[in-house]
DNA sequence: CTGAAAGCGCTTACAG
DNA sequence: CTGAAAGCGCTTACAG
């Protein structure tokens, strides 16, 4: 049972394909009578335009692509949800790919999407990505590209981010304001900009408040699958190395929850002995004991904003206007809970 | 800068489009010399076939669609990851849609995917879905459809599932084997088959062991966004209603973790006072204190298997063979941890 | 070994 | 108000 085509409708009604096509699209130069006839028949035959033919004619697929480092991830899955919800409203479908934090895969996937001729691409970079040719390639094809969360400043495209440095600063400032004197930091990997920025925010807050910066108080986490265990491990190391630390700003909630678990086990009181601030506001952070003070990172909203920006550029290009590139910074707030005083 | 077409290559080399097309696809009836010439030029011009044209010609999009009730979900995001990983290997891209547990949305999304002419569809049903016309429609169009996890037995398509009843039985049996005498159940919503099956497995284990079945020991959770809080709430209700319960089989880990949190707070000792078995083996389940005994529900593997089955049917259809419909049941295992004796 | 031609199913500028 | 025709960029059966 093959799908119905315009041709079949035209033949059945004894009119031309042109008229059928125009009638269905409500062109003003088709008579009401013909329109009604055509629409009725289309309805009863359950006519659906062949998307492949429409794509070819219009050079549009009404499909966009997303690449994230990891799908099974509270933050990214929220961003994806935000993107899809918005895209659906505008009639766009969304192809999802996962780079696994690998530059090579990311590059391959950009090409896959380009080959499929998606209308636009949304991406959050892999930690391993230090070369950006695959991305400038997208831009030079005049295909809308929007980066979110993990971005590359050099690439000339729109971006949706939070101010990681400022957020980290306020997290650290909160520890200082509540009386912490010696504050450690569990940071993310060395490469991605946001883990660098969070570190810099931490450092700046210390210096601005007249605290010394002590590199031995900074611990690195890969923040991959083992985040929780890294939190436990670093908490344990910290207790061995520095018995005077009374506050920690931790790069991400999952690691913070690992640390809390370890401290609970060891009988370290939170926040009395050590106060903790996390980052991301994962839903489990309000569930654990003690509940975690953290920075709210608005994933769903970031996804929505990223799609909206992409959509604007899509429309601009369609009208042959040049697209206006923009960086949107979303607000973050400190959510105070029981892990700080 | 428009993409390069076959025509341009043909004109540049002074040969026909036909020959260029055949050369690139390594047809045996093109001379080696011509092939080399064509391939070289294609390479330097960075020729990529226009996917829209290829789709139209071949009536294939090399794209499949997935519909899940919820993307931000440990189990479903793992299934999605499994599907994408497998699809990518076979050259398929994956469009993702979320039904939000709504039948209406699910129906609309099936139509969206059909309109886009995806090559096949993978779906896990919304809790609200009780009418299956939108799904039999897919089957009757001879488009491959594979259901996973939340399925409808009536629909004639392939399915990938676990044996919920058996898994629930073994969870309950484990509570009995470790000495529990009065066992409660926190179940999921009334409609979806797997929450029914888990309940039935629980009930059967009780009866088989000569325990009475007491409906007042069964608590219902919606298992939506508020799962964690539902766990806390039901735990609290249970303590009020029945002080003699010494074991609970809980429909899903998130709810179980909520319950554990509540019991910890109230000073109820786990497993001494109340033993708990969850369902799904979420990664946080090994992290909390006490760690949760649970049924491992293999999401990633389920995604892989589901795509593999879809792929088989895709190939069968291409060869005009009729597709063989199949139900694949994955093994689940009981993961013993500290929440049971 | 090469190429002219038909066709996939639409859209739209143009003629009448 | 209606329709013939060109064209989007491929693939492939067929002729030479």
XYZ file of C-alpha atoms (C1' of nucleotides) in Angstrom:
714
model
C 0.000 0.000 0.000
C 1.970 2.938 -1.311
C 1.470 6.434 0.075
C -0.844 8.738 -1.848
C 0.756 11.335 -4.128
C -0.377 14.606 -5.633
C -0.530 12.890 -8.973
C -3.150 10.419 -7.782
C -5.318 13.186 -6.395
C -4.949 15.141 -9.630
C -5.900 12.172 -11.791
C -8.857 11.250 -9.618
C -10.227 14.774 -9.842
C -9.197 15.261 -13.450
C -7.168 18.403 -12.718
C -3.478 19.219 -12.825
C -0.865 18.452 -10.196
C -0.070 22.131 -10.021
C -3.587 23.017 -8.991
C -3.705 20.272 -6.406
C -0.454 21.442 -4.890
C -1.617 25.039 -4.795
C -5.035 24.151 -3.406
C -3.512 22.253 -0.516
C -1.263 25.173 0.298
C -4.132 27.645 0.115
C -2.745 29.717 -2.720
C -5.085 32.672 -3.303
C -5.357 32.020 -7.034
C -7.296 28.762 -6.694
C -11.098 28.802 -6.620
C -12.860 27.951 -3.411
C -14.673 25.115 -5.061
C -11.477 23.455 -6.280
C -9.826 23.932 -2.935
C -12.703 22.251 -1.135
C -12.699 19.359 -3.585
C -8.980 18.814 -3.306
C -8.845 19.130 0.459
C -11.697 16.722 0.913
C -10.115 14.065 -1.211
C -6.718 14.598 0.384
C -8.312 14.092 3.759
C -10.147 10.909 2.867
C -7.103 9.429 1.144
C -5.006 10.507 4.132
C -2.574 12.344 1.881
C 0.737 13.313 3.434
C 3.305 15.219 1.410
C 6.400 13.155 0.734
C 8.964 14.718 3.021
C 11.854 13.579 0.818
C 10.498 15.450 -2.175
C 9.738 18.537 -0.131
C 13.229 18.463 1.359
C 14.783 18.270 -2.068
C 12.697 21.097 -3.444
C 13.078 23.416 -0.505
C 16.609 22.396 0.537
C 15.351 22.179 4.077
C 14.926 19.144 6.259
C 13.189 20.704 9.247
C 15.590 18.667 11.280
C 18.391 19.807 13.532
C 21.217 17.937 15.219
C 22.502 18.003 18.779
C 25.843 16.699 19.960
C 26.450 16.316 23.684
C 29.375 14.698 25.465
C 27.077 12.295 27.315
C 23.358 11.537 27.221
C 23.070 9.731 30.533
C 23.719 12.898 32.479
C 21.331 14.938 34.588
C 22.402 18.264 33.152
C 22.646 17.315 29.490
C 19.472 15.286 29.443
C 17.712 18.358 30.774
C 19.225 20.526 28.066
C 18.139 17.995 25.436
C 14.646 18.011 26.854
C 14.576 21.801 26.638
C 15.762 21.761 23.041
C 13.298 19.099 21.932
C 10.346 20.768 23.639
C 11.064 24.025 21.860
C 11.924 22.462 18.520
C 8.706 20.455 18.453
C 6.706 23.645 18.824
C 8.339 25.065 15.727
C 7.995 21.895 13.697
C 11.588 20.744 13.947
C 12.698 17.233 14.746
C 15.910 16.605 16.628
C 18.692 14.122 15.936
C 20.842 13.329 18.942
C 24.440 12.217 18.973
C 26.865 11.640 21.809
C 30.554 12.455 21.521
C 31.644 10.521 24.583
C 33.988 13.417 25.346
C 36.022 12.414 22.293
C 37.248 14.972 19.777
C 37.496 12.377 17.026
C 33.920 11.222 17.477
C 32.679 14.777 17.702
C 34.337 15.610 14.409
C 32.898 12.534 12.727
C 29.439 13.374 14.044
C 29.551 16.936 12.803
C 30.246 15.487 9.374
C 27.417 12.998 9.710
C 25.026 15.826 10.459
C 26.367 17.931 7.638
C 26.004 14.987 5.243
C 22.402 14.538 6.363
C 21.919 18.217 5.637
C 20.338 19.106 8.945
C 19.194 22.727 9.035
C 21.294 23.604 12.063
C 23.495 22.188 14.789
C 23.588 22.592 18.549
C 26.658 21.403 20.379
C 28.295 21.175 23.752
C 31.961 20.384 23.191
C 33.847 17.304 24.286
C 36.523 17.867 26.910
C 39.073 16.616 24.417
C 38.268 19.199 21.755
C 41.095 21.673 21.265
C 40.961 22.053 17.496
C 37.932 23.743 15.993
C 38.198 23.271 12.255
C 35.145 21.007 12.146
C 33.140 23.787 13.758
C 34.389 26.692 11.697
C 33.565 24.488 8.716
C 29.924 24.506 9.798
C 29.967 28.259 10.186
C 31.618 28.787 6.806
C 28.848 26.739 5.156
C 26.549 29.371 6.572
C 24.739 26.706 8.555
C 23.468 27.951 11.932
C 25.542 26.673 14.835
C 24.833 27.314 18.497
C 27.147 26.176 21.263
C 25.952 25.684 24.804
C 27.614 25.139 28.150
C 30.946 23.827 26.893
C 31.911 26.296 24.235
C 34.921 27.554 22.296
C 35.216 31.303 22.464
C 37.154 31.528 19.203
C 34.432 30.063 17.004
C 32.212 32.748 15.505
C 28.784 31.443 16.393
C 26.062 32.022 18.946
C 26.543 30.679 22.436
C 24.363 30.027 25.460
C 26.270 29.835 28.703
C 26.273 30.631 32.349
C 28.925 32.802 33.947
C 30.879 29.975 35.559
C 33.458 32.299 37.037
C 30.888 34.511 38.685
C 28.879 31.547 39.953
C 31.989 29.919 41.414
C 32.939 33.235 42.959
C 29.583 33.497 44.709
C 29.795 29.903 45.899
C 33.197 30.544 47.432
C 32.110 33.900 48.811
C 29.217 32.138 50.540
C 31.658 29.796 52.279
C 33.717 32.791 53.391
C 30.632 34.701 54.542
C 29.546 31.787 56.683
C 32.866 31.680 58.488
C 35.092 29.249 56.603
C 38.772 30.066 56.957
C 40.515 27.464 54.843
C 38.686 26.521 51.678
C 39.550 23.694 49.316
C 38.339 23.178 45.752
C 37.568 19.947 43.904
C 37.874 21.023 40.307
C 37.048 19.393 36.967
C 39.485 18.390 34.211
C 42.153 20.831 33.031
C 40.883 21.501 29.531
C 37.239 22.553 29.356
C 36.647 26.231 29.784
C 33.981 25.916 32.445
C 36.109 23.908 34.797
C 38.859 26.490 34.317
C 36.417 29.325 34.938
C 35.030 27.757 38.082
C 38.545 27.368 39.374
C 39.346 30.993 38.553
C 36.197 32.182 40.304
C 37.196 30.229 43.387
C 40.703 31.692 43.328
C 39.535 35.234 42.777
C 37.070 35.057 45.667
C 39.872 33.902 47.952
C 42.242 36.681 46.893
C 39.573 39.396 46.983
C 38.879 38.455 50.581
C 42.523 38.503 51.582
C 42.859 34.710 51.739
C 46.031 33.079 50.438
C 45.683 30.831 47.407
C 47.145 27.405 48.197
C 47.446 25.077 45.161
C 47.695 22.044 47.427
C 44.041 22.608 48.342
C 42.919 22.057 44.745
C 41.999 18.479 43.776
C 41.220 17.346 40.256
C 38.331 15.100 39.187
C 37.728 13.692 35.740
C 33.991 14.103 36.295
C 33.172 11.153 34.088
C 31.301 8.004 35.055
C 33.148 7.758 38.318
C 32.271 11.174 39.696
C 30.689 9.819 42.826
C 33.710 7.697 43.642
C 36.055 10.567 42.841
C 34.196 12.595 45.422
C 34.718 9.930 48.044
C 38.353 9.500 47.099
C 39.189 13.191 47.143
C 37.341 13.675 50.419
C 39.437 10.932 51.892
C 42.681 12.376 50.487
C 41.769 15.788 51.799
C 41.279 14.461 55.318
C 44.743 12.917 55.187
C 46.491 15.940 53.693
C 44.831 18.868 55.431
C 43.075 18.543 58.746
C 42.487 22.288 58.897
C 40.179 22.645 55.886
C 36.699 23.815 56.930
C 35.033 24.439 53.568
C 35.056 22.987 50.047
C 33.703 24.327 46.803
C 33.106 21.345 44.540
C 32.911 21.507 40.756
C 29.790 19.386 40.420
C 27.036 17.954 42.641
C 27.713 14.332 41.894
C 31.263 14.680 43.213
C 29.970 16.670 46.165
C 27.525 13.920 47.050
C 30.350 11.405 46.942
C 32.326 13.623 49.296
C 29.376 13.995 51.657
C 28.927 10.238 51.738
C 32.576 9.802 52.688
C 32.471 12.508 55.330
C 29.290 11.042 56.812
C 30.989 7.665 57.024
C 34.077 9.106 58.699
C 32.058 11.054 61.237
C 33.053 14.433 59.829
C 30.162 16.786 60.605
C 28.736 18.869 57.767
C 28.617 21.870 57.916
C 30.127 22.193 61.420
C 33.514 20.628 60.611
C 33.482 21.098 56.869
C 30.956 23.113 54.879
C 30.303 22.167 51.239
C 28.985 23.967 48.180
C 28.324 22.013 44.993
C 27.519 23.026 41.426
C 24.554 22.169 39.152
C 21.625 21.587 41.534
C 20.993 18.008 40.626
C 17.648 16.798 41.982
C 19.360 14.352 44.341
C 21.139 17.266 46.006
C 18.046 18.266 47.915
C 17.401 14.639 48.831
C 20.607 13.621 50.568
C 21.481 14.288 54.178
C 22.604 16.916 54.735
C 21.015 18.538 51.710
C 23.568 20.246 49.500
C 24.046 23.974 49.053
C 24.733 24.427 45.366
C 24.642 26.626 42.283
C 21.556 26.141 40.166
C 22.546 25.498 36.559
C 19.422 25.897 34.432
C 19.716 23.036 31.929
C 16.184 22.987 30.596
C 16.176 26.733 30.112
C 19.568 26.596 28.430
C 18.180 24.108 25.933
C 15.182 26.283 25.211
C 17.265 29.414 24.742
C 19.746 27.597 22.540
C 17.022 26.381 20.217
C 15.349 29.772 20.124
C 18.603 31.370 19.046
C 19.135 28.709 16.393
C 15.615 29.264 15.158
C 16.197 32.994 14.775
C 19.257 32.312 12.664
C 17.369 29.745 10.619
C 14.729 32.325 9.796
C 17.285 35.028 9.063
C 19.072 32.808 6.580
C 15.815 31.892 4.899
C 15.168 35.578 4.339
C 18.704 35.991 3.093
C 19.502 38.320 5.909
C 22.830 37.743 7.563
C 22.373 36.127 10.916
C 23.193 38.087 14.053
C 25.550 36.181 16.317
C 24.915 36.471 19.995
C 26.142 35.190 23.331
C 23.402 34.641 25.881
C 24.389 34.337 29.524
C 21.830 32.750 31.832
C 21.563 33.694 35.476
C 22.660 31.229 38.108
C 21.624 31.382 41.718
C 23.069 30.006 44.894
C 20.631 27.572 46.504
C 21.307 27.536 50.235
C 20.704 24.259 52.027
C 22.060 22.358 55.023
C 25.614 21.671 53.898
C 26.634 25.235 54.705
C 26.005 27.273 57.836
C 29.055 28.692 -1.516
C 26.725 25.979 -2.756
C 27.538 22.313 -2.278
C 29.151 20.501 -5.191
C 26.892 18.324 -7.348
C 27.454 15.440 -9.711
C 26.675 17.774 -12.567
C 29.586 20.055 -11.720
C 31.998 17.163 -11.577
C 30.649 15.845 -14.876
C 31.012 19.188 -16.604
C 34.492 19.796 -15.253
C 35.668 16.423 -16.536
C 33.625 16.586 -19.731
C 31.833 13.305 -19.055
C 28.239 12.397 -18.227
C 26.509 12.561 -14.866
C 25.709 8.892 -15.177
C 29.346 7.948 -15.395
C 30.282 10.152 -12.485
C 27.587 8.604 -10.337
C 28.631 5.107 -11.287
C 32.328 5.827 -10.811
C 31.768 7.085 -7.285
C 29.783 3.997 -6.433
C 32.407 1.717 -7.914
C 30.205 0.166 -10.546
C 32.211 -2.526 -12.346
C 31.395 -1.159 -15.786
C 33.428 2.025 -15.412
C 37.080 2.093 -16.441
C 39.719 2.381 -13.778
C 41.061 5.532 -15.325
C 37.690 7.277 -15.219
C 37.063 6.134 -11.682
C 40.374 7.525 -10.525
C 39.733 10.823 -12.270
C 36.261 11.183 -10.806
C 37.224 10.160 -7.307
C 40.150 12.524 -7.268
C 38.065 15.482 -8.285
C 35.261 14.537 -5.896
C 37.785 14.449 -3.113
C 39.357 17.789 -3.872
C 35.970 19.458 -4.317
C 34.809 17.757 -1.122
C 31.802 16.293 -2.873
C 29.043 14.924 -0.645
C 25.947 13.369 -2.149
C 22.837 15.411 -1.510
C 21.005 13.378 1.100
C 17.633 14.807 0.071
C 18.001 13.581 -3.479
C 19.250 10.208 -2.355
C 16.333 9.885 0.069
C 13.852 10.664 -2.665
C 15.385 8.218 -5.081
C 15.821 5.385 -2.632
C 12.772 6.074 -0.435
C 14.993 5.670 2.569
C 16.106 8.268 5.059
C 18.573 6.212 7.085
C 16.915 7.793 10.067
C 14.857 6.175 12.784
C 12.693 7.649 15.522
C 12.465 6.897 19.232
C 9.647 7.878 21.536
C 10.144 7.556 25.280
C 7.894 8.736 28.092
C 10.683 10.824 29.605
C 14.226 11.691 28.589
C 15.512 12.875 31.938
C 15.371 9.406 33.402
C 18.191 7.065 34.349
C 16.677 4.034 32.679
C 15.418 5.617 29.465
C 18.492 7.709 28.893
C 20.477 4.490 29.076
C 18.194 2.809 26.566
C 18.551 5.805 24.254
C 22.304 5.627 24.565
C 22.198 1.942 23.662
C 20.041 2.608 20.623
C 22.153 5.480 19.359
C 25.412 3.619 19.816
C 24.137 0.717 17.747
C 22.380 2.836 15.143
C 25.495 4.900 14.523
C 27.444 1.749 13.697
C 24.942 0.875 11.004
C 24.791 4.373 9.573
C 21.452 5.368 11.050
C 20.710 8.640 12.760
C 18.196 8.830 15.567
C 15.401 11.326 16.171
C 14.227 11.505 19.762
C 10.808 12.502 21.029
C 9.310 12.489 24.490
C 5.678 11.631 25.138
C 5.576 12.939 28.669
C 3.454 9.907 29.560
C 0.670 11.400 27.449
C -1.289 9.301 24.968
C -2.258 12.356 22.925
C 1.332 13.488 22.530
C 2.486 9.988 21.735
C -0.070 9.726 18.953
C 0.925 13.084 17.525
C 4.581 12.112 17.624
C 4.017 8.828 15.844
C 2.414 10.862 13.069
C 5.286 13.322 13.034
C 7.720 10.473 12.531
C 5.564 8.884 9.877
C 5.311 12.229 8.064
C 9.096 12.542 8.155
C 9.236 9.071 6.664
C 11.695 7.657 9.150
C 12.710 4.115 8.248
C 11.546 2.651 11.547
C 10.264 3.477 15.003
C 11.231 2.399 18.502
C 8.859 3.150 21.320
C 8.255 2.712 25.006
C 4.605 3.488 25.684
C 3.199 6.273 27.809
C 1.373 5.186 30.947
C -1.754 6.787 29.558
C -1.802 4.755 26.351
C -4.730 2.320 26.255
C -5.704 2.667 22.594
C -3.270 1.350 20.003
C -4.590 2.465 16.638
C -1.649 4.806 16.095
C 0.668 1.840 16.523
C -1.196 -0.684 14.422
C -1.209 2.056 11.763
C 2.600 1.939 11.738
C 2.565 -1.830 11.440
C 0.007 -1.767 8.652
C 2.233 0.617 6.669
C 4.777 -2.171 6.858
C 7.150 0.126 8.679
C 9.306 -1.669 11.270
C 8.193 -0.980 14.830
C 9.902 -2.261 17.950
C 8.504 -1.705 21.434
C 10.682 -1.846 24.501
C 10.061 -1.966 28.235
C 6.553 -0.538 28.229
C 4.785 -2.509 25.557
C 1.319 -3.475 24.379
C 0.997 -7.188 23.939
C -1.814 -6.867 21.382
C 0.209 -4.962 18.817
C 1.830 -7.260 16.280
C 5.401 -6.045 16.366
C 8.719 -7.006 17.888
C 9.310 -6.324 21.547
C 12.266 -6.177 23.878
C 11.395 -6.620 27.511
C 12.412 -8.078 30.794
C 10.275 -10.559 32.676
C 8.932 -8.139 35.254
C 6.841 -10.754 36.980
C 9.723 -13.152 37.387
C 12.083 -10.402 38.533
C 9.561 -9.156 41.097
C 9.027 -12.719 42.238
C 12.733 -13.208 42.857
C 12.971 -9.880 44.693
C 10.139 -10.887 47.002
C 11.498 -14.386 47.379
C 14.812 -12.892 48.477
C 13.034 -10.971 51.245
C 11.318 -14.178 52.346
C 14.536 -16.178 52.189
C 16.290 -13.674 54.422
C 13.651 -13.983 57.082
C 11.022 -11.320 56.399
C 7.585 -12.294 57.664
C 5.379 -9.403 56.611
C 6.239 -7.828 53.289
C 4.815 -4.643 51.825
C 4.946 -3.458 48.209
C 5.252 0.061 46.815
C 3.883 -0.356 43.319
C 3.734 1.887 40.257
C 0.632 3.299 38.537
C -2.315 1.020 37.770
C -2.122 1.026 33.998
C 1.274 0.125 32.575
C 1.857 -3.553 32.163
C 5.189 -3.659 33.934
C 3.881 -2.166 37.131
C 1.031 -4.700 37.019
C 3.478 -7.524 36.381
C 5.757 -6.510 39.221
C 2.791 -6.452 41.523
C 1.683 -9.887 40.340
C 5.179 -11.280 40.853
C 5.167 -9.943 44.402
C 1.758 -11.452 45.077
C 2.622 -14.813 43.594
C 5.811 -15.100 45.650
C 3.818 -14.449 48.800
C 1.172 -17.060 47.999
C 3.688 -19.660 46.812
C 5.402 -19.365 50.179
C 2.216 -19.701 52.143
C 2.038 -15.999 53.088
C -1.316 -14.256 53.071
C -1.801 -11.469 50.518
C -2.870 -8.289 52.285
C -3.976 -5.446 49.945
C -3.479 -2.861 52.666
C 0.257 -3.495 52.376
C 0.311 -2.284 48.780
C 1.016 1.420 48.243
C 0.774 3.198 44.912
C 3.276 5.669 43.471
C 2.906 7.699 40.315
C 6.627 7.278 39.680
C 6.869 10.612 37.904
C 9.022 13.572 38.832
C 8.212 13.193 42.483
C 9.331 9.598 42.912
C 11.783 10.409 45.634
C 9.194 12.275 47.664
C 6.634 9.543 47.073
C 9.098 7.115 48.584
C 9.445 9.258 51.668
C 5.707 9.748 51.937
C 4.805 6.090 51.553
C 7.514 5.078 54.008
C 6.014 7.441 56.496
C 2.454 6.197 55.874
C 3.622 2.625 56.215
C 5.155 3.310 59.617
C 1.853 4.737 60.776
C -0.341 1.995 59.324
C 1.664 -1.145 59.952
C 4.327 -1.371 62.614
C 4.819 -5.060 61.930
C 6.132 -4.823 58.365
C 9.734 -6.069 58.136
C 10.329 -6.024 54.387
C 9.327 -3.964 51.336
C 9.651 -4.658 47.660
C 9.657 -1.310 45.891
C 8.732 -0.775 42.246
C 11.693 1.443 41.407
C 14.991 2.517 42.968
C 14.240 6.210 43.099
C 11.223 5.541 45.295
C 13.237 3.078 47.356
C 15.913 5.688 47.972
C 13.269 8.114 49.144
C 11.982 5.465 51.517
C 15.484 4.735 52.809
C 16.048 8.436 53.423
C 12.842 8.609 55.446
C 13.637 5.452 57.429
C 17.158 6.706 58.154
C 15.691 9.942 59.456
C 13.195 8.150 61.660
C 15.796 5.826 63.122
C 14.348 2.734 61.470
C 17.258 0.360 60.953
C 17.737 -1.136 57.503
C 17.797 -4.111 57.085
C 17.363 -5.111 60.755
C 13.936 -3.501 61.251
C 12.857 -3.298 57.638
C 14.648 -4.848 54.666
C 14.246 -3.262 51.243
C 14.586 -4.423 47.656
C 14.330 -1.916 44.818
C 14.059 -2.270 41.068
C 16.252 -0.923 38.211
C 19.746 -0.724 39.709
C 20.212 2.977 39.310
C 23.835 4.021 39.844
C 22.941 5.948 43.005
C 21.644 2.749 44.566
C 25.121 1.497 45.275
C 26.118 4.911 46.585
C 23.593 5.514 49.343
C 23.779 4.187 52.891
C 22.773 1.464 53.246
C 23.367 0.463 49.656
C 20.248 -0.885 48.013
C 19.543 -4.482 47.062
C 17.816 -4.273 43.707
C 16.945 -5.882 40.386
C 19.299 -4.939 37.594
C 17.325 -3.683 34.616
C 19.694 -3.620 31.630
C 18.762 -0.368 29.878
C 21.761 0.020 27.630
C 21.541 -3.573 26.489
C 17.812 -3.234 25.913
C 18.490 -0.279 23.614
C 21.097 -2.230 21.694
C 18.878 -5.268 21.282
C 15.920 -3.143 20.247
C 17.876 -1.456 17.499
C 19.363 -4.735 16.320
C 15.885 -6.192 15.935
C 14.697 -3.104 14.083
C 17.711 -3.330 11.805
C 16.938 -6.942 10.947
C 13.433 -5.977 9.953
C 14.708 -3.029 7.947
C 16.942 -5.350 5.954
C 14.195 -7.941 5.516
C 11.842 -5.338 4.080
C 14.505 -4.070 1.727
C 14.860 -7.561 0.357
C 11.093 -7.855 0.133
C 11.115 -10.684 2.590
C 8.418 -10.517 5.204
C 9.842 -9.495 8.533
C 9.919 -11.998 11.371
C 8.359 -10.602 14.512
C 10.025 -11.527 17.753
C 9.816 -10.909 21.468
C 13.185 -10.765 23.176
C 13.294 -11.163 26.940
C 16.445 -9.951 28.652
C 17.753 -11.523 31.825
C 17.533 -9.591 35.060
C 19.547 -10.369 38.130
C 19.116 -9.625 41.784
C 21.984 -7.461 43.024
C 22.419 -8.115 46.741
C 23.595 -5.197 48.839
C 23.224 -3.914 52.394
C 19.510 -3.125 52.494
C 18.680 -6.809 52.900
C 20.120 -9.346 55.289
C 33.038 1.247 -21.295
C 29.864 5.526 -21.788
C 25.710 8.296 -21.861
C 20.760 9.825 -22.937
C 16.601 9.431 -20.671
C 13.150 8.553 -17.262
C 11.692 9.139 -12.853
C 11.442 9.778 -7.444
C 7.259 13.728 -5.737
C 7.161 17.918 -5.007
C 7.153 23.582 -5.902
C 6.788 27.655 -8.449
C 7.659 31.083 -12.236
C 5.290 31.755 -16.205
C 1.777 31.664 -19.912
C -2.832 31.675 -21.109
C -8.626 30.681 -12.194
C -5.889 26.652 -14.384
C -2.026 24.058 -16.140
C 2.383 22.870 -18.888
C 7.007 22.923 -17.918
C 11.324 23.223 -15.572
C 13.943 21.803 -11.961
C 15.719 20.166 -7.094
C 20.115 16.086 -7.429
C 20.314 11.851 -7.584
C 19.933 6.465 -9.513
C 19.428 2.990 -12.779
C 17.411 0.342 -16.754
C 18.532 0.512 -21.264
C 20.826 1.429 -25.714
C 24.882 1.798 -28.150
